Every structure is written in C-alpha cells, then in structure tokens.
C-alpha atoms as an extended CHARMM CRD file, in Angstrom:
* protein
*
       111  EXT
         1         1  UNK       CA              0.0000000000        0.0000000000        0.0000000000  PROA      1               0.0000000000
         2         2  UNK       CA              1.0180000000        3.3960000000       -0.8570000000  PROA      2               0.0000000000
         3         3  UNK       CA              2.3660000000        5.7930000000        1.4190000000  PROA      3               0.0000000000
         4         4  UNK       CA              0.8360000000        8.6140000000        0.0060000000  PROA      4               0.0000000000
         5         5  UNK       CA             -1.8850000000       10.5160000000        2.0960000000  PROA      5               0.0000000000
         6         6  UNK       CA             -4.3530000000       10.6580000000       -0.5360000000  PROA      6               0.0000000000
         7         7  UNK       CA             -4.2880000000        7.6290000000       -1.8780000000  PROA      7               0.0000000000
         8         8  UNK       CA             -5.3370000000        6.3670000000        1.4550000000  PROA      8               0.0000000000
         9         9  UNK       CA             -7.9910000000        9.4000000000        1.5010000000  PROA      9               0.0000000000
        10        10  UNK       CA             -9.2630000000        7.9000000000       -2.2980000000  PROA      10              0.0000000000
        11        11  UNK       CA             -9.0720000000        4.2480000000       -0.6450000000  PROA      11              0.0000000000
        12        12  UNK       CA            -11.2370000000        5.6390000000        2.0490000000  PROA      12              0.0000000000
        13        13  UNK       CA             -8.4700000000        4.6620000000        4.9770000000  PROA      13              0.0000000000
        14        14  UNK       CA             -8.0770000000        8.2950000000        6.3330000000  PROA      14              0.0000000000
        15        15  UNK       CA            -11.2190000000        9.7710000000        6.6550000000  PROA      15              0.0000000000
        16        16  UNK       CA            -12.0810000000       13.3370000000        4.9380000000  PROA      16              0.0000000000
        17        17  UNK       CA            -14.8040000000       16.1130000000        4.2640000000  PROA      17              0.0000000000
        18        18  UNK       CA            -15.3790000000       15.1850000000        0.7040000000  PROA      18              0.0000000000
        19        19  UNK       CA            -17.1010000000       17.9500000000       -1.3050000000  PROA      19              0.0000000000
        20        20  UNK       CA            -17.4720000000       16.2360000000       -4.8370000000  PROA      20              0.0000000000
        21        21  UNK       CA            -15.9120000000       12.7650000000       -6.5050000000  PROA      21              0.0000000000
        22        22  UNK       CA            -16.6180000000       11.1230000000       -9.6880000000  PROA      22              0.0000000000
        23        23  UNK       CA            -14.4860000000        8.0280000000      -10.8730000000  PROA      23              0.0000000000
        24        24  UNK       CA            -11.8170000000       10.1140000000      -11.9310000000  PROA      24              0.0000000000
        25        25  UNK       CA            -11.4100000000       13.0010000000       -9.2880000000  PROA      25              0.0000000000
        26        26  UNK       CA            -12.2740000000       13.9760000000       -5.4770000000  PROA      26              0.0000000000
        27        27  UNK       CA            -12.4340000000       16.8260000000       -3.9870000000  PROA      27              0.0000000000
        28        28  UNK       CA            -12.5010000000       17.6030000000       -0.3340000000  PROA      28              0.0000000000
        29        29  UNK       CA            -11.7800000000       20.5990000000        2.2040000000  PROA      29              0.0000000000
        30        30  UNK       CA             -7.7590000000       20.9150000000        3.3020000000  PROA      30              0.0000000000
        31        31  UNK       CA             -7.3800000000       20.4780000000        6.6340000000  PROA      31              0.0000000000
        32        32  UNK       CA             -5.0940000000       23.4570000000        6.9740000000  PROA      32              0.0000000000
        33        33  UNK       CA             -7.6200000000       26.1300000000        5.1210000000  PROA      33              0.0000000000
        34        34  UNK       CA             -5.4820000000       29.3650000000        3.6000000000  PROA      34              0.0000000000
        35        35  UNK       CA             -9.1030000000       30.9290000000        3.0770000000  PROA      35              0.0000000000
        36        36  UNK       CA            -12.5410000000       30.6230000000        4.0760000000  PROA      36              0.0000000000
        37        37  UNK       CA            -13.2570000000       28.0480000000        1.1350000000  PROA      37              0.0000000000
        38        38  UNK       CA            -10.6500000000       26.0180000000        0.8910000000  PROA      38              0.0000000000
        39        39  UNK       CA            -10.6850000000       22.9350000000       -1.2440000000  PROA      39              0.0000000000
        40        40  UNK       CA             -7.9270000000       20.4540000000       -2.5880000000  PROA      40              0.0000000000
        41        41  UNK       CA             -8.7220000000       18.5200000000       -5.8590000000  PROA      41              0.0000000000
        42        42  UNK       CA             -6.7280000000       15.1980000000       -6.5200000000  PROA      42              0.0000000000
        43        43  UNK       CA             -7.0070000000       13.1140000000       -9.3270000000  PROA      43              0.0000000000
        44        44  UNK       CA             -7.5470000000        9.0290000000       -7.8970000000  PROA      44              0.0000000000
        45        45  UNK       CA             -4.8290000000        8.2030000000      -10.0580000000  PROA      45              0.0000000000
        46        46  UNK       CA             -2.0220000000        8.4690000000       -7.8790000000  PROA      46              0.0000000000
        47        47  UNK       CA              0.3230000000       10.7790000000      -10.2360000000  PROA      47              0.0000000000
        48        48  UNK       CA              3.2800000000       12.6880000000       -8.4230000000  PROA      48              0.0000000000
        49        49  UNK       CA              3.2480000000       16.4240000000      -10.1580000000  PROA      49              0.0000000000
        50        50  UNK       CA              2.6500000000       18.4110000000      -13.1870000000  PROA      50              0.0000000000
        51        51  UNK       CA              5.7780000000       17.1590000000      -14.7850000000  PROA      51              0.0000000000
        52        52  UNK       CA              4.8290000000       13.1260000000      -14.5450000000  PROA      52              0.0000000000
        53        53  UNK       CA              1.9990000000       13.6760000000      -16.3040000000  PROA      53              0.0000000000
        54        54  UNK       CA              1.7280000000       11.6110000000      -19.5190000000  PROA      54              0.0000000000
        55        55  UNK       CA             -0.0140000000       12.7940000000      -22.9530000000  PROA      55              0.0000000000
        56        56  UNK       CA             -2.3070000000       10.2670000000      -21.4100000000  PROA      56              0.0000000000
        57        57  UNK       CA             -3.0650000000       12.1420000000      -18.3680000000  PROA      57              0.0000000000
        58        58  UNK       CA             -4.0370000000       15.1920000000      -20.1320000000  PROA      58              0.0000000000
        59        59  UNK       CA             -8.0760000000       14.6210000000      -20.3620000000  PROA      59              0.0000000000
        60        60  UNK       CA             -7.7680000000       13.9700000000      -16.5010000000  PROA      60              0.0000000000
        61        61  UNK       CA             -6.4210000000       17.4240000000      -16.2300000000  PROA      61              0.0000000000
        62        62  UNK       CA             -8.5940000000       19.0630000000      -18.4820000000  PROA      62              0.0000000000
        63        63  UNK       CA            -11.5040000000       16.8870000000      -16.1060000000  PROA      63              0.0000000000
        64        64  UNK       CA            -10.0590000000       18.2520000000      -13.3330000000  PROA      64              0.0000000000
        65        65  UNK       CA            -10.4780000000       21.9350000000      -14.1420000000  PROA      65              0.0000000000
        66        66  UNK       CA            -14.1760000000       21.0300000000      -14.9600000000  PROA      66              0.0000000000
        67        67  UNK       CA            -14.7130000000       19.6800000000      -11.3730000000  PROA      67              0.0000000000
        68        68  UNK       CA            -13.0330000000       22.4150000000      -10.0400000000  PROA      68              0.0000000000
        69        69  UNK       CA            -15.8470000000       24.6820000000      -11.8160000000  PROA      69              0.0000000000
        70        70  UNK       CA            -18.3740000000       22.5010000000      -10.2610000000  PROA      70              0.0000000000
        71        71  UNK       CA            -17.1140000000       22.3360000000       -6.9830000000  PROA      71              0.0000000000
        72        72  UNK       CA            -16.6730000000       26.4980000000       -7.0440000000  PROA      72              0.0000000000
        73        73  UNK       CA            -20.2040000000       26.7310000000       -8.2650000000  PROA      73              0.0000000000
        74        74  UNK       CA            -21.6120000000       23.9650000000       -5.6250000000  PROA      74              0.0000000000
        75        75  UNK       CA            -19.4350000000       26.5700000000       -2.9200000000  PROA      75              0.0000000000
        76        76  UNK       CA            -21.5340000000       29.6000000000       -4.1270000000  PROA      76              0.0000000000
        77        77  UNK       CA            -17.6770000000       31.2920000000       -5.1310000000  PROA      77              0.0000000000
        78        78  UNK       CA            -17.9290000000       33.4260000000       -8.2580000000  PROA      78              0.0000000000
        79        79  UNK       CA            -14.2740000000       33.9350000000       -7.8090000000  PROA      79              0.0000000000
        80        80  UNK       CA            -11.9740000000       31.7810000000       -6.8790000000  PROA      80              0.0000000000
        81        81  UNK       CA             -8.1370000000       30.7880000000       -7.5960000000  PROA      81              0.0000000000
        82        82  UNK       CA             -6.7750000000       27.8580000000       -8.5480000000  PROA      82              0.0000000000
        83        83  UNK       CA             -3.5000000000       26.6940000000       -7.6220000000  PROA      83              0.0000000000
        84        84  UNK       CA             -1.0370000000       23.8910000000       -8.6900000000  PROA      84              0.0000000000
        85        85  UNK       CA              2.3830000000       23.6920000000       -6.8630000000  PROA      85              0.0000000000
        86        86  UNK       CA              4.9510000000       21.1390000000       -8.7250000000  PROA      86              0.0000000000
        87        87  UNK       CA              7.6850000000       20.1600000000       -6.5320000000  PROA      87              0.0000000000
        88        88  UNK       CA              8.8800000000       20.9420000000       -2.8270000000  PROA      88              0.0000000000
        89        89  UNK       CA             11.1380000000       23.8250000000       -3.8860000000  PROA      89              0.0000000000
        90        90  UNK       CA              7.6030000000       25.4340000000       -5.0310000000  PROA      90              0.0000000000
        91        91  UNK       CA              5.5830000000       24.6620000000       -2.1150000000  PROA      91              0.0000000000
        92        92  UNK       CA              4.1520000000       20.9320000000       -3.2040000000  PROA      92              0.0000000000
        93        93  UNK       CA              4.1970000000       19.1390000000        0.4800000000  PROA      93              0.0000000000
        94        94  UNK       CA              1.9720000000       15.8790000000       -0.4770000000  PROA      94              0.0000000000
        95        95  UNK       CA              3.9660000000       14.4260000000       -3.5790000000  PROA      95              0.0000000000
        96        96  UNK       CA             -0.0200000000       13.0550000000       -5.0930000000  PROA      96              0.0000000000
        97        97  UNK       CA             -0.8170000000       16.0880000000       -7.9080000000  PROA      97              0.0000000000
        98        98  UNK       CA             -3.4070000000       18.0610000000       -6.5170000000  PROA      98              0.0000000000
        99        99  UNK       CA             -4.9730000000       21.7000000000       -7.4760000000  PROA      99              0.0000000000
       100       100  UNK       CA             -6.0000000000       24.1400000000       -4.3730000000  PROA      100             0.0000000000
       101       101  UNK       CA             -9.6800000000       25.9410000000       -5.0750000000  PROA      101             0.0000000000
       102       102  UNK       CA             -8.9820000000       28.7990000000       -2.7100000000  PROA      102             0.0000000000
       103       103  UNK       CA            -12.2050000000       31.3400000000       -2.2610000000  PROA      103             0.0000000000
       104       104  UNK       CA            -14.6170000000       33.4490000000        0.0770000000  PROA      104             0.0000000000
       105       105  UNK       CA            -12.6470000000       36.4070000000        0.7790000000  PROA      105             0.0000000000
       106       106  UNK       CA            -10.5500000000       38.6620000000       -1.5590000000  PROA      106             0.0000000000
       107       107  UNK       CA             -7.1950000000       36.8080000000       -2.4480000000  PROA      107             0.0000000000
       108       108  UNK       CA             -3.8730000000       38.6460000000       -3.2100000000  PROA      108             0.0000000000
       109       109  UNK       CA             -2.4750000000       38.1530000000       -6.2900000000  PROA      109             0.0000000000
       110       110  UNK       CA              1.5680000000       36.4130000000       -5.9760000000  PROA      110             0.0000000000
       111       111  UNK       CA              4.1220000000       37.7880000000       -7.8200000000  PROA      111             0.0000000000
C-alpha cells in the first residue's frame, strides 16, 4: 500500500470532508484552510506532479479543471483561484498532484 496521504484518503483509509468525486477526481476541504473556502482537488490516479503527467493524463487534467468549476459553483464562489504547486522547492508538500480551489474572501495576487 502506498504511502501517500491521498491515496489512502481515495481508498477511504483516512477519513475526509469530501465535497465532490466522480471516478476520476475527489475533492474535499484541506485540513489546513489558507481561506474561508478552501478545497484540494486530486485526481484518484495516484500521479506525483505536473511534470509526470503523460499525454495520457491530459483529459484527466482538463476533467479536473471542470470539477473544479463545479465544486466552485456547488461553494456559491464566483471567484476563486486555482493553484497547482509542482515540486517541494515550489511549495508541493503531499507528492499526489493536486490543485487548491482557494475562495470566500478577496485573495492577493503572488508575484
């Protein structure tokens, strides 16, 4: 069994606040909110970052940012930000892809 924290969330061994799945994605609130709506969306395919994904992968990704517009709409957010770190030097901590919908209150803008 994997290591990874949300592949045990997808196998349903840790439990979580899931706001929206399908077979191909979940989403569900981070436990360590940056906002008042704070939302992480993994794909159940375990795939490590951005730059593992295949040619493959890229329909999951494009499925992804339709949940994500689903999940924003379901949270009542007409805007939102979406956020993808790829590696540890850029802030990825759980090495499972996985796109922060971040909403509810006016979000700066990074440089």
């Amino acid at each position: 069994m994997s290591d990874c924290i949300f592949d045990k969330i997808v196998a349903g061994q840790i439990p979580s606040d899931i706001v929206y799945q399908d077979d191909a994605v979940m989403a569900f609130k981070d436990i360590n909110p940056k906002a008042p709506t704070h939302i992480l969306i993994i794909p159940k395919k375990h795939i490590v970052s951005i730059s593992h994904l295949t040619r493959e992968d890229l329909p999951l990704m494009g499925h992804m940012m339709e949940a994500a517009k689903k999940v924003a709409a379901h949270q009542g957010l007409q805007a939102y930000k979406l956020v993808i770190n790829t590696g540890a030097d850029a802030g990825q901590v759980v090495m499972h892809l996985h796109m922060h919908l971040l909403g509810g209150k006016k979000l700066e803008t990074p440089v």
